[in-house]
mmCIF file of N, CA and C in Angstrom:
data_model
loop_
_atom_site.group_PDB
_atom_site.id
_atom_site.type_symbol
_atom_site.label_atom_id
_atom_site.label_comp_id
_atom_site.label_asym_id
_atom_site.label_seq_id
_atom_site.Cartn_x
_atom_site.Cartn_y
_atom_site.Cartn_z
ATOM 1 N N MET L 1 -72.875 21.649 -20.240
ATOM 2 C CA MET L 1 -74.319 21.585 -20.364
ATOM 3 C C MET L 1 -74.694 20.322 -21.138
ATOM 4 N N LYS L 2 -75.626 19.569 -20.599
ATOM 5 C CA LYS L 2 -76.109 18.381 -21.285
ATOM 6 C C LYS L 2 -77.065 18.782 -22.390
ATOM 7 N N ARG L 3 -76.962 18.067 -23.504
ATOM 8 C CA ARG L 3 -77.850 18.339 -24.633
ATOM 9 C C ARG L 3 -79.211 17.711 -24.382
ATOM 10 N N PRO L 4 -80.254 18.360 -24.870
ATOM 11 C CA PRO L 4 -81.595 17.774 -24.767
ATOM 12 C C PRO L 4 -81.650 16.421 -25.467
ATOM 13 N N LEU L 5 -82.506 15.563 -24.971
ATOM 14 C CA LEU L 5 -82.649 14.217 -25.513
ATOM 15 C C LEU L 5 -83.926 14.121 -26.326
ATOM 16 N N LEU L 6 -83.801 13.649 -27.542
ATOM 17 C CA LEU L 6 -84.948 13.498 -28.433
ATOM 18 C C LEU L 6 -85.361 12.039 -28.475
ATOM 19 N N ARG L 7 -86.646 11.793 -28.290
ATOM 20 C CA ARG L 7 -87.203 10.450 -28.438
ATOM 21 C C ARG L 7 -88.365 10.541 -29.405
ATOM 22 N N LYS L 8 -88.328 9.707 -30.423
ATOM 23 C CA LYS L 8 -89.424 9.695 -31.387
ATOM 24 C C LYS L 8 -90.625 8.966 -30.799
ATOM 25 N N LEU L 9 -91.799 9.530 -31.080
ATOM 26 C CA LEU L 9 -93.066 8.950 -30.655
ATOM 27 C C LEU L 9 -93.980 8.971 -31.867
ATOM 28 N N GLY L 10 -94.091 7.850 -32.555
ATOM 29 C CA GLY L 10 -94.840 7.836 -33.803
ATOM 30 C C GLY L 10 -94.140 8.731 -34.796
ATOM 31 N N ASP L 11 -94.876 9.631 -35.435
ATOM 32 C CA ASP L 11 -94.269 10.577 -36.366
ATOM 33 C C ASP L 11 -93.668 11.782 -35.645
ATOM 34 N N GLY L 12 -94.139 12.049 -34.452
ATOM 35 C CA GLY L 12 -93.653 13.192 -33.685
ATOM 36 C C GLY L 12 -92.568 12.766 -32.725
ATOM 37 N N GLY L 13 -92.487 13.471 -31.614
ATOM 38 C CA GLY L 13 -91.467 13.111 -30.636
ATOM 39 C C GLY L 13 -91.608 13.904 -29.363
ATOM 40 N N ALA L 14 -90.692 13.624 -28.459
ATOM 41 C CA ALA L 14 -90.608 14.343 -27.193
ATOM 42 C C ALA L 14 -89.160 14.756 -27.008
ATOM 43 N N LEU L 15 -88.965 15.981 -26.551
ATOM 44 C CA LEU L 15 -87.630 16.515 -26.316
ATOM 45 C C LEU L 15 -87.521 16.814 -24.833
ATOM 46 N N PHE L 16 -86.599 16.137 -24.176
ATOM 47 C CA PHE L 16 -86.400 16.292 -22.735
ATOM 48 C C PHE L 16 -85.140 17.114 -22.495
ATOM 49 N N ASP L 17 -85.277 18.160 -21.689
ATOM 50 C CA ASP L 17 -84.152 19.019 -21.335
ATOM 51 C C ASP L 17 -83.681 18.623 -19.936
ATOM 52 N N PRO L 18 -82.525 17.946 -19.828
ATOM 53 C CA PRO L 18 -82.061 17.507 -18.514
ATOM 54 C C PRO L 18 -81.668 18.653 -17.583
ATOM 55 N N ALA L 19 -81.406 19.834 -18.137
ATOM 56 C CA ALA L 19 -81.048 20.979 -17.296
ATOM 57 C C ALA L 19 -82.246 21.514 -16.529
ATOM 58 N N THR L 20 -83.429 21.485 -17.159
ATOM 59 C CA THR L 20 -84.623 22.048 -16.518
ATOM 60 C C THR L 20 -85.673 20.999 -16.178
ATOM 61 N N TRP L 21 -85.481 19.795 -16.664
ATOM 62 C CA TRP L 21 -86.430 18.692 -16.519
ATOM 63 C C TRP L 21 -87.736 18.962 -17.251
ATOM 64 N N GLN L 22 -87.702 19.829 -18.241
ATOM 65 C CA GLN L 22 -88.889 20.096 -19.052
ATOM 66 C C GLN L 22 -88.920 19.128 -20.230
ATOM 67 N N THR L 23 -90.128 18.732 -20.584
ATOM 68 C CA THR L 23 -90.334 17.892 -21.753
ATOM 69 C C THR L 23 -91.287 18.614 -22.680
ATOM 70 N N ARG L 24 -90.926 18.645 -23.953
ATOM 71 C CA ARG L 24 -91.775 19.265 -24.969
ATOM 72 C C ARG L 24 -92.221 18.186 -25.942
ATOM 73 N N ILE L 25 -93.485 18.195 -26.272
ATOM 74 C CA ILE L 25 -94.026 17.288 -27.281
ATOM 75 C C ILE L 25 -93.868 17.977 -28.632
ATOM 76 N N LEU L 26 -93.327 17.245 -29.592
ATOM 77 C CA LEU L 26 -92.985 17.836 -30.886
ATOM 78 C C LEU L 26 -93.845 17.297 -32.018
ATOM 79 N N THR L 27 -94.115 18.168 -32.958
ATOM 80 C CA THR L 27 -94.796 17.761 -34.181
ATOM 81 C C THR L 27 -93.792 17.017 -35.065
ATOM 82 N N PRO L 28 -94.284 16.272 -36.061
ATOM 83 C CA PRO L 28 -93.345 15.607 -36.976
ATOM 84 C C PRO L 28 -92.376 16.579 -37.640
ATOM 85 N N ALA L 29 -92.855 17.751 -38.036
ATOM 86 C CA ALA L 29 -91.979 18.735 -38.673
ATOM 87 C C ALA L 29 -90.889 19.205 -37.714
ATOM 88 N N ALA L 30 -91.237 19.426 -36.468
ATOM 89 C CA ALA L 30 -90.254 19.869 -35.480
ATOM 90 C C ALA L 30 -89.178 18.812 -35.255
ATOM 91 N N VAL L 31 -89.564 17.546 -35.286
ATOM 92 C CA VAL L 31 -88.597 16.458 -35.118
ATOM 93 C C VAL L 31 -87.582 16.483 -36.254
ATOM 94 N N VAL L 32 -88.061 16.650 -37.483
ATOM 95 C CA VAL L 32 -87.158 16.703 -38.643
ATOM 96 C C VAL L 32 -86.180 17.861 -38.500
ATOM 97 N N ILE L 33 -86.671 19.003 -38.081
ATOM 98 C CA ILE L 33 -85.821 20.189 -37.931
ATOM 99 C C ILE L 33 -84.784 19.983 -36.841
ATOM 100 N N ILE L 34 -85.196 19.449 -35.722
ATOM 101 C CA ILE L 34 -84.267 19.225 -34.616
ATOM 102 C C ILE L 34 -83.200 18.213 -35.006
ATOM 103 N N GLU L 35 -83.586 17.154 -35.694
ATOM 104 C CA GLU L 35 -82.601 16.167 -36.133
ATOM 105 C C GLU L 35 -81.606 16.784 -37.114
ATOM 106 N N ALA L 36 -82.092 17.603 -38.039
ATOM 107 C CA ALA L 36 -81.208 18.248 -39.013
ATOM 108 C C ALA L 36 -80.251 19.205 -38.315
ATOM 109 N N LEU L 37 -80.764 20.006 -37.402
ATOM 110 C CA LEU L 37 -79.910 20.955 -36.701
ATOM 111 C C LEU L 37 -78.923 20.253 -35.774
ATOM 112 N N ALA L 38 -79.311 19.114 -35.227
ATOM 113 C CA ALA L 38 -78.395 18.358 -34.374
ATOM 114 C C ALA L 38 -77.182 17.898 -35.170
ATOM 115 N N GLU L 39 -77.390 17.526 -36.429
ATOM 116 C CA GLU L 39 -76.272 17.119 -37.270
ATOM 117 C C GLU L 39 -75.338 18.300 -37.528
ATOM 118 N N VAL L 40 -75.900 19.462 -37.798
ATOM 119 C CA VAL L 40 -75.102 20.661 -38.046
ATOM 120 C C VAL L 40 -74.395 21.084 -36.763
ATOM 121 N N GLY L 41 -75.071 20.950 -35.644
ATOM 122 C CA GLY L 41 -74.548 21.437 -34.376
ATOM 123 C C GLY L 41 -73.611 20.500 -33.652
ATOM 124 N N GLU L 42 -73.249 19.366 -34.281
ATOM 125 C CA GLU L 42 -72.340 18.440 -33.621
ATOM 126 C C GLU L 42 -71.022 19.116 -33.247
ATOM 127 N N ILE L 43 -70.590 20.061 -34.073
ATOM 128 C CA ILE L 43 -69.322 20.722 -33.830
ATOM 129 C C ILE L 43 -69.460 21.760 -32.725
ATOM 130 N N GLN L 44 -70.588 22.420 -32.670
ATOM 131 C CA GLN L 44 -70.748 23.540 -31.752
ATOM 132 C C GLN L 44 -72.146 23.540 -31.157
ATOM 133 N N CYS L 45 -72.213 23.511 -29.845
ATOM 134 C CA CYS L 45 -73.499 23.601 -29.161
ATOM 135 C C CYS L 45 -73.314 24.613 -28.033
ATOM 136 N N PRO L 46 -74.035 25.698 -28.001
ATOM 137 C CA PRO L 46 -75.178 25.965 -28.864
ATOM 138 C C PRO L 46 -74.750 26.383 -30.270
ATOM 139 N N LEU L 47 -75.565 26.014 -31.206
ATOM 140 C CA LEU L 47 -75.374 26.385 -32.603
ATOM 141 C C LEU L 47 -75.813 27.837 -32.764
ATOM 142 N N PRO L 48 -74.984 28.684 -33.382
ATOM 143 C CA PRO L 48 -75.413 30.071 -33.600
ATOM 144 C C PRO L 48 -76.718 30.124 -34.397
ATOM 145 N N THR L 49 -77.637 30.957 -33.958
ATOM 146 C CA THR L 49 -78.937 31.061 -34.615
ATOM 147 C C THR L 49 -78.788 31.415 -36.089
ATOM 148 N N SER L 50 -77.863 32.308 -36.410
ATOM 149 C CA SER L 50 -77.687 32.689 -37.817
ATOM 150 C C SER L 50 -77.280 31.498 -38.670
ATOM 151 N N ARG L 51 -76.437 30.626 -38.132
ATOM 152 C CA ARG L 51 -76.019 29.427 -38.866
ATOM 153 C C ARG L 51 -77.190 28.471 -39.051
ATOM 154 N N ALA L 52 -77.993 28.311 -37.996
ATOM 155 C CA ALA L 52 -79.159 27.430 -38.078
ATOM 156 C C ALA L 52 -80.162 27.951 -39.103
ATOM 157 N N LEU L 53 -80.431 29.250 -39.065
ATOM 158 C CA LEU L 53 -81.386 29.827 -40.013
ATOM 159 C C LEU L 53 -80.894 29.659 -41.447
ATOM 160 N N ASP L 54 -79.618 29.907 -41.671
ATOM 161 C CA ASP L 54 -79.048 29.748 -43.009
ATOM 162 C C ASP L 54 -79.195 28.308 -43.483
ATOM 163 N N TYR L 55 -78.889 27.365 -42.613
ATOM 164 C CA TYR L 55 -78.996 25.946 -42.974
ATOM 165 C C TYR L 55 -80.443 25.568 -43.296
ATOM 166 N N LEU L 56 -81.369 25.987 -42.462
ATOM 167 C CA LEU L 56 -82.776 25.651 -42.685
ATOM 168 C C LEU L 56 -83.296 26.233 -43.991
ATOM 169 N N ARG L 57 -82.888 27.462 -44.286
ATOM 170 C CA ARG L 57 -83.349 28.119 -45.518
ATOM 171 C C ARG L 57 -82.711 27.517 -46.770
ATOM 172 N N THR L 58 -81.392 27.317 -46.745
ATOM 173 C CA THR L 58 -80.697 26.899 -47.962
ATOM 174 C C THR L 58 -80.721 25.393 -48.187
ATOM 175 N N GLU L 59 -80.542 24.622 -47.137
ATOM 176 C CA GLU L 59 -80.450 23.166 -47.300
ATOM 177 C C GLU L 59 -81.808 22.469 -47.252
ATOM 178 N N LEU L 60 -82.714 22.988 -46.423
ATOM 179 C CA LEU L 60 -84.010 22.327 -46.258
ATOM 180 C C LEU L 60 -85.164 23.103 -46.886
ATOM 181 N N ASP L 61 -84.878 24.309 -47.405
ATOM 182 C CA ASP L 61 -85.886 25.145 -48.051
ATOM 183 C C ASP L 61 -87.096 25.380 -47.139
ATOM 184 N N ILE L 62 -86.808 25.764 -45.895
ATOM 185 C CA ILE L 62 -87.844 25.984 -44.883
ATOM 186 C C ILE L 62 -88.066 27.479 -44.692
ATOM 187 N N ASP L 63 -89.316 27.877 -44.589
ATOM 188 C CA ASP L 63 -89.673 29.256 -44.291
ATOM 189 C C ASP L 63 -89.483 29.478 -42.790
ATOM 190 N N THR L 64 -88.364 30.059 -42.418
ATOM 191 C CA THR L 64 -88.056 30.236 -41.000
ATOM 192 C C THR L 64 -88.826 31.385 -40.358
ATOM 193 N N ASP L 65 -89.595 32.129 -41.157
ATOM 194 C CA ASP L 65 -90.392 33.228 -40.616
ATOM 195 C C ASP L 65 -91.815 32.821 -40.263
ATOM 196 N N SER L 66 -92.185 31.581 -40.547
ATOM 197 C CA SER L 66 -93.548 31.142 -40.231
ATOM 198 C C SER L 66 -93.717 31.071 -38.712
ATOM 199 N N PRO L 67 -94.932 31.280 -38.218
ATOM 200 C CA PRO L 67 -95.160 31.217 -36.768
ATOM 201 C C PRO L 67 -94.754 29.874 -36.158
ATOM 202 N N GLU L 68 -95.002 28.786 -36.871
ATOM 203 C CA GLU L 68 -94.639 27.460 -36.342
ATOM 204 C C GLU L 68 -93.128 27.337 -36.180
ATOM 205 N N MET L 69 -92.377 27.800 -37.202
ATOM 206 C CA MET L 69 -90.920 27.724 -37.126
ATOM 207 C C MET L 69 -90.377 28.646 -36.052
ATOM 208 N N GLN L 70 -90.963 29.797 -35.903
ATOM 209 C CA GLN L 70 -90.518 30.720 -34.865
ATOM 210 C C GLN L 70 -90.680 30.084 -33.480
ATOM 211 N N GLN L 71 -91.759 29.340 -33.274
ATOM 212 C CA GLN L 71 -91.973 28.666 -31.993
ATOM 213 C C GLN L 71 -90.927 27.576 -31.763
ATOM 214 N N VAL L 72 -90.641 26.799 -32.798
ATOM 215 C CA VAL L 72 -89.616 25.748 -32.683
ATOM 216 C C VAL L 72 -88.264 26.386 -32.353
ATOM 217 N N LEU L 73 -87.917 27.450 -33.044
ATOM 218 C CA LEU L 73 -86.638 28.112 -32.809
ATOM 219 C C LEU L 73 -86.553 28.707 -31.405
ATOM 220 N N ARG L 74 -87.663 29.297 -30.926
ATOM 221 C CA ARG L 74 -87.688 29.822 -29.544
ATOM 222 C C ARG L 74 -87.453 28.703 -28.538
ATOM 223 N N SER L 75 -88.106 27.573 -28.762
ATOM 224 C CA SER L 75 -87.925 26.433 -27.849
ATOM 225 C C SER L 75 -86.489 25.960 -27.841
ATOM 226 N N LEU L 76 -85.864 25.890 -29.007
ATOM 227 C CA LEU L 76 -84.471 25.458 -29.082
ATOM 228 C C LEU L 76 -83.537 26.451 -28.390
ATOM 229 N N GLN L 77 -83.851 27.746 -28.493
ATOM 230 C CA GLN L 77 -83.048 28.743 -27.786
ATOM 231 C C GLN L 77 -83.208 28.586 -26.270
ATOM 232 N N GLU L 78 -84.436 28.388 -25.829
ATOM 233 C CA GLU L 78 -84.691 28.220 -24.394
ATOM 234 C C GLU L 78 -83.954 27.013 -23.829
ATOM 235 N N MET L 79 -83.801 25.986 -24.660
ATOM 236 C CA MET L 79 -83.152 24.764 -24.210
ATOM 237 C C MET L 79 -81.642 24.804 -24.404
ATOM 238 N N GLY L 80 -81.121 25.890 -24.941
ATOM 239 C CA GLY L 80 -79.690 26.026 -25.091
ATOM 240 C C GLY L 80 -79.091 25.354 -26.308
ATOM 241 N N MET L 81 -79.920 24.869 -27.229
ATOM 242 C CA MET L 81 -79.403 24.238 -28.446
ATOM 243 C C MET L 81 -79.015 25.288 -29.479
ATOM 244 N N LEU L 82 -79.675 26.445 -29.439
ATOM 245 C CA LEU L 82 -79.378 27.549 -30.344
ATOM 246 C C LEU L 82 -78.915 28.739 -29.516
ATOM 247 N N GLY L 83 -77.913 29.424 -30.041
ATOM 248 C CA GLY L 83 -77.489 30.673 -29.419
ATOM 249 C C GLY L 83 -78.513 31.751 -29.708
ATOM 250 N N ARG L 84 -78.409 32.819 -29.043
ATOM 251 C CA ARG L 84 -79.364 33.918 -29.247
ATOM 252 C C ARG L 84 -78.888 34.888 -30.285
#
């Protein structure tokens, strides 16, 4: 499976999924999260959701229960970057 491609656009970005040809426009916060998770997930893709949540909470001090974060995480699962 090919990994989604991230391109920065100003402070935000666009994430292209070559498997589905879908493109998502990202907020600046979503770009930071995706870049951080990409570093963690270099060893394993898809990255287990539990590992991603732990990393976001402990290393980045992010509230993973917020509606915005839940949407970002759902998108990453749909694109195969995060396991279910």
